[in-house]
Coordinates of C-alpha atoms and ligand atoms in Angstrom, one line a residue:
M1 CA 0.0 0.0 0.0
R2 CA 1.2 3.5 -0.7
E3 CA 2.2 5.5 2.2
N4 CA -0.5 8.1 1.7
Q5 CA -3.2 5.6 1.4
E6 CA -4.1 3.8 4.7
P7 CA -7.7 3.0 5.0
T8 CA -7.7 0.6 7.9
T9 CA -4.3 -1.1 8.4
Q10 CA -4.1 -0.3 12.1
A11 CA -4.3 -3.0 14.6
S12 CA -7.8 -3.0 15.9
Q13 CA -10.0 -4.5 18.5
A14 CA -11.5 -7.9 17.5
L15 CA -14.3 -7.2 15.1
A16 CA -17.1 -9.5 14.0
P17 CA -16.2 -11.6 10.9
V18 CA -17.4 -10.0 7.6
A19 CA -19.0 -12.3 5.1
V20 CA -18.0 -11.9 1.5
R21 CA -19.8 -12.6 -1.7
A22 CA -17.3 -13.2 -4.5
H23 CA -17.4 -13.6 -8.3
G24 CA -14.7 -13.5 -11.0
L25 CA -14.9 -13.3 -14.7
T26 CA -12.3 -13.2 -17.5
D27 CA -12.8 -12.4 -21.2
I28 CA -10.6 -12.6 -24.2
G29 CA -11.5 -9.1 -25.3
M30 CA -12.1 -8.0 -28.9
V31 CA -8.6 -8.3 -30.5
R32 CA -6.5 -11.0 -29.0
K33 CA -6.6 -14.6 -30.2
I34 CA -6.0 -16.1 -26.8
N35 CA -6.8 -15.2 -23.3
Q36 CA -3.5 -14.9 -21.2
D37 CA -5.4 -13.8 -18.1
Y38 CA -6.3 -16.4 -15.6
L39 CA -8.1 -16.4 -12.2
A40 CA -9.3 -18.5 -9.4
V41 CA -12.1 -18.1 -6.9
D42 CA -12.3 -20.4 -3.8
R43 CA -15.2 -18.9 -1.8
E44 CA -15.1 -21.7 0.8
R45 CA -11.4 -21.2 1.6
G46 CA -11.4 -17.4 1.0
L47 CA -8.7 -17.6 -1.7
F48 CA -8.7 -15.4 -4.7
V49 CA -6.1 -15.0 -7.5
V50 CA -5.8 -13.0 -10.7
A51 CA -2.8 -13.3 -13.1
D52 CA -2.0 -11.7 -16.5
G53 CA 0.5 -13.6 -18.5
M54 CA 3.0 -12.4 -21.1
G55 CA 5.1 -14.2 -23.7
G56 CA 4.8 -15.4 -27.2
H57 CA 2.5 -18.1 -28.6
A58 CA 1.1 -20.1 -25.7
A59 CA 3.7 -19.0 -23.2
G60 CA 1.8 -16.1 -21.5
D61 CA -1.2 -18.4 -21.2
E62 CA 1.1 -21.1 -19.6
A63 CA 2.6 -18.6 -17.2
S64 CA -0.6 -17.2 -15.8
T65 CA -2.2 -20.7 -15.5
T66 CA 0.8 -22.1 -13.8
A67 CA 1.0 -19.2 -11.4
V68 CA -2.7 -19.3 -10.4
E69 CA -2.8 -23.1 -10.0
A70 CA 0.5 -23.2 -8.1
I71 CA -0.5 -20.4 -5.7
M72 CA -3.9 -22.0 -5.1
R73 CA -2.4 -25.5 -4.5
L74 CA 0.3 -24.2 -2.2
L75 CA -2.1 -22.1 -0.1
V76 CA -4.6 -24.9 0.1
H77 CA -1.9 -27.3 1.3
D78 CA -0.1 -24.8 3.5
E79 CA -0.6 -26.2 7.0
H80 CA 0.6 -22.9 8.4
L81 CA -2.3 -21.0 6.8
P82 CA -5.0 -20.8 9.6
P83 CA -8.7 -20.9 8.9
H84 CA -9.1 -17.9 11.2
L85 CA -7.1 -14.9 12.3
A86 CA -5.0 -15.5 15.4
S87 CA -4.7 -12.7 17.9
P88 CA -3.0 -10.4 18.4
L89 CA -3.8 -9.2 14.9
E90 CA -0.3 -8.2 13.9
E91 CA 1.0 -11.7 14.6
G92 CA -1.9 -13.4 13.0
A93 CA -1.5 -11.2 10.0
Q94 CA 2.2 -12.0 9.7
V95 CA 1.5 -15.8 9.5
I96 CA -0.9 -15.3 6.6
I97 CA 1.3 -12.8 4.8
E98 CA 4.2 -15.3 5.0
A99 CA 2.0 -18.0 3.5
V100 CA 1.1 -15.7 0.6
I101 CA 4.8 -14.9 0.0
Q102 CA 5.7 -18.6 0.1
A103 CA 3.0 -19.5 -2.4
M104 CA 4.1 -16.7 -4.8
E105 CA 7.7 -17.8 -4.5
G106 CA 6.7 -21.4 -5.2
A107 CA 4.8 -20.3 -8.3
N108 CA 7.8 -18.3 -9.5
R109 CA 10.0 -21.4 -9.2
E110 CA 7.5 -23.5 -11.2
I111 CA 7.2 -20.9 -14.0
M112 CA 11.0 -20.6 -14.2
Q113 CA 11.4 -24.4 -14.2
K114 CA 8.9 -24.8 -17.1
A115 CA 10.6 -22.0 -19.0
S116 CA 14.0 -23.7 -18.7
D117 CA 12.5 -27.2 -19.6
N118 CA 10.7 -26.0 -22.7
P119 CA 12.2 -23.5 -25.3
D120 CA 8.6 -22.5 -26.3
F121 CA 8.1 -21.1 -22.8
E122 CA 11.4 -19.1 -22.6
G123 CA 10.9 -15.6 -21.4
M124 CA 7.3 -16.1 -20.2
G125 CA 6.1 -14.2 -17.1
T126 CA 3.0 -13.2 -15.3
T127 CA 1.6 -10.7 -12.9
A128 CA -0.2 -12.0 -9.9
I129 CA -2.5 -10.6 -7.3
V130 CA -3.4 -12.9 -4.4
S131 CA -6.1 -12.2 -1.8
V132 CA -6.8 -14.2 1.3
H133 CA -10.0 -13.5 3.3
R134 CA -10.0 -14.3 7.0
D135 CA -12.7 -13.1 9.4
N136 CA -12.8 -9.3 9.0
A137 CA -9.5 -8.9 7.1
L138 CA -8.3 -9.2 3.6
F139 CA -4.6 -10.0 2.9
F140 CA -2.8 -9.3 -0.3
G141 CA 0.3 -10.3 -2.2
H142 CA 1.0 -8.5 -5.5
I143 CA 3.6 -8.3 -8.2
G144 CA 3.2 -6.6 -11.6
D145 CA 0.5 -4.2 -12.9
S146 CA -2.7 -6.1 -12.1
R147 CA -4.5 -4.0 -9.4
A148 CA -6.6 -4.1 -6.3
Y149 CA -9.1 -1.4 -5.5
I150 CA -11.5 -0.8 -2.7
L151 CA -14.9 1.0 -2.9
R152 CA -15.9 2.2 0.6
G153 CA -18.9 4.4 0.7
H154 CA -18.3 6.8 -2.2
T155 CA -14.5 6.6 -2.1
F156 CA -12.8 4.4 -4.7
Q157 CA -9.1 3.9 -4.0
Q158 CA -6.3 1.9 -5.6
L159 CA -4.7 -0.3 -3.0
T160 CA -1.8 -1.5 -5.1
E161 CA 1.1 0.2 -6.8
D162 CA 1.8 -0.8 -10.4
H163 CA 5.3 -2.3 -10.9
S164 CA 5.6 -0.7 -14.3
V165 CA 7.8 1.7 -16.1
V166 CA 5.0 4.2 -16.5
A167 CA 4.1 4.1 -12.8
Q168 CA 7.7 5.0 -12.1
L169 CA 7.5 7.9 -14.6
V170 CA 4.3 9.1 -13.0
A171 CA 5.8 8.9 -9.5
A172 CA 8.8 10.9 -10.7
G173 CA 6.5 13.6 -12.1
A174 CA 7.8 13.0 -15.7
I175 CA 4.4 12.2 -17.1
T176 CA 0.8 12.5 -16.0
P177 CA -1.5 9.5 -15.3
A178 CA -3.4 10.4 -18.5
E179 CA -0.2 10.3 -20.5
A180 CA 0.7 7.0 -18.9
R181 CA -2.4 5.4 -20.5
I182 CA -1.2 6.1 -24.0
H183 CA 2.6 5.9 -23.3
P184 CA 4.5 3.5 -25.7
Y185 CA 5.9 1.7 -22.6
R186 CA 2.6 1.4 -20.9
N187 CA 2.7 -2.4 -21.1
V188 CA 6.3 -2.7 -19.7
I189 CA 6.3 -4.1 -16.2
T190 CA 9.3 -4.0 -13.9
R191 CA 8.5 -7.0 -11.7
C192 CA 6.6 -10.2 -12.4
L193 CA 6.7 -13.9 -11.7
G194 CA 9.0 -15.9 -14.0
M195 CA 11.6 -13.2 -14.6
Y196 CA 14.2 -13.7 -11.8
Q197 CA 14.9 -16.3 -9.1
D198 CA 14.3 -13.8 -6.4
I199 CA 11.1 -12.0 -6.4
Q200 CA 10.0 -8.9 -4.6
V201 CA 6.3 -9.1 -3.6
D202 CA 4.3 -6.3 -2.1
T203 CA 2.1 -7.4 0.8
F204 CA -0.5 -5.6 2.9
Y205 CA -3.8 -6.2 4.5
I206 CA -7.0 -4.2 5.1
L207 CA -9.7 -4.5 7.8
L208 CA -13.1 -5.0 6.1
E209 CA -16.2 -3.0 6.9
P210 CA -19.7 -4.1 5.9
G211 CA -20.5 -2.7 2.5
D212 CA -16.9 -2.6 1.2
R213 CA -16.4 -3.8 -2.3
V214 CA -13.0 -4.9 -3.4
L215 CA -11.9 -5.3 -7.0
L216 CA -9.0 -7.4 -8.4
C217 CA -8.4 -6.8 -12.1
T218 CA -5.9 -6.8 -15.0
D219 CA -4.8 -3.9 -17.1
G220 CA -7.2 -4.9 -19.9
L221 CA -9.8 -3.2 -17.7
T222 CA -7.9 -0.4 -16.1
G223 CA -6.0 0.5 -19.3
V224 CA -9.2 1.5 -21.1
V225 CA -11.9 2.2 -18.5
P226 CA -11.3 5.3 -16.2
D227 CA -11.3 4.6 -12.5
Q228 CA -14.4 6.8 -11.9
D229 CA -16.4 4.7 -14.4
I230 CA -15.2 1.5 -12.8
A231 CA -16.3 2.9 -9.4
Q232 CA -19.7 3.9 -10.6
A233 CA -20.4 0.5 -12.2
I234 CA -19.5 -1.3 -8.9
F235 CA -21.4 1.2 -6.8
Q236 CA -24.6 0.8 -8.8
E237 CA -24.6 -3.0 -9.2
P238 CA -25.7 -5.0 -6.1
E239 CA -24.6 -8.4 -7.5
P240 CA -20.9 -9.0 -7.9
E241 CA -21.5 -11.4 -10.8
K242 CA -23.4 -8.7 -12.8
A243 CA -20.9 -6.1 -11.9
C244 CA -18.0 -8.2 -13.3
R245 CA -20.0 -8.6 -16.5
T246 CA -20.6 -4.9 -16.7
L247 CA -16.9 -4.1 -16.2
I248 CA -15.9 -6.5 -19.0
D249 CA -18.6 -5.1 -21.3
M250 CA -17.3 -1.6 -20.6
A251 CA -13.7 -2.6 -21.6
N252 CA -15.0 -4.3 -24.7
E253 CA -17.1 -1.3 -25.7
R254 CA -13.8 0.7 -25.6
G255 CA -12.2 -1.6 -28.0
G256 CA -11.2 -4.6 -25.8
A257 CA -7.6 -4.4 -27.0
D258 CA -6.4 -6.7 -24.2
N259 CA -7.7 -9.6 -22.2
I260 CA -9.9 -8.5 -19.4
T261 CA -10.3 -9.9 -15.9
A262 CA -12.5 -8.6 -13.0
L263 CA -12.9 -10.3 -9.6
L264 CA -15.2 -8.7 -7.1
L265 CA -15.6 -9.3 -3.3
Y266 CA -18.7 -7.7 -1.8
C267 CA -18.7 -7.5 2.0
E268 CA -22.1 -8.0 3.6
Ligands
LIG1 CA1 -2.9 -7.5 -19.9

């Protein structure tokens, strides 16, 4: 999370668990021949993953699929990942964050192994955004330029920082966010799974409040649909499944140049 954006990361008194309704949808878009995005939704275990693969031929597809499946498998079988938050919160949170990092590192190793075993997969990589829901908290691990947002009341806020060249240029004041959207390097990411042996994952958590709506998505959505339009669509639609559909339709109406993925968590 960026330093100037801290909705509710402070340690808090034990709050009642917040139930979540979740739905995820991915779409090939209007231009691409294959969908290199991939996602997983495990409502029962509170595990959610979105990945956006890159690489020629079937490689990007292979990278995102491998990442999502590895992360889900490693989290499901991680005996250190507890079904509920332990207290105190900071210690309970650390255990879950550690499990998320381990799963993402494991996925990175699997992608690199596949790439070294098969010349067709050389150079493949993928973004990944992982979310774990436990009681009244949502934990995140993130690498690349797929994003998490939260809609709380009327405030729509990006929770993740893009690991991309244009995000660095915006942060340095060299270009504006509007210029970033059409910049020739807009698709160049600085971190992903499958690039190096050692990965640097951003992690954070938020405490949920009833009514919160959290979006995980790929740049096929955020690259063409302005944040305010995304926020309005989520605000207006009471069903996460229909809201996912609406977001994908909005991206396709704007050309659908890339694959599009939207995963929504609605807090009761
Ligand atoms: Ca993409």
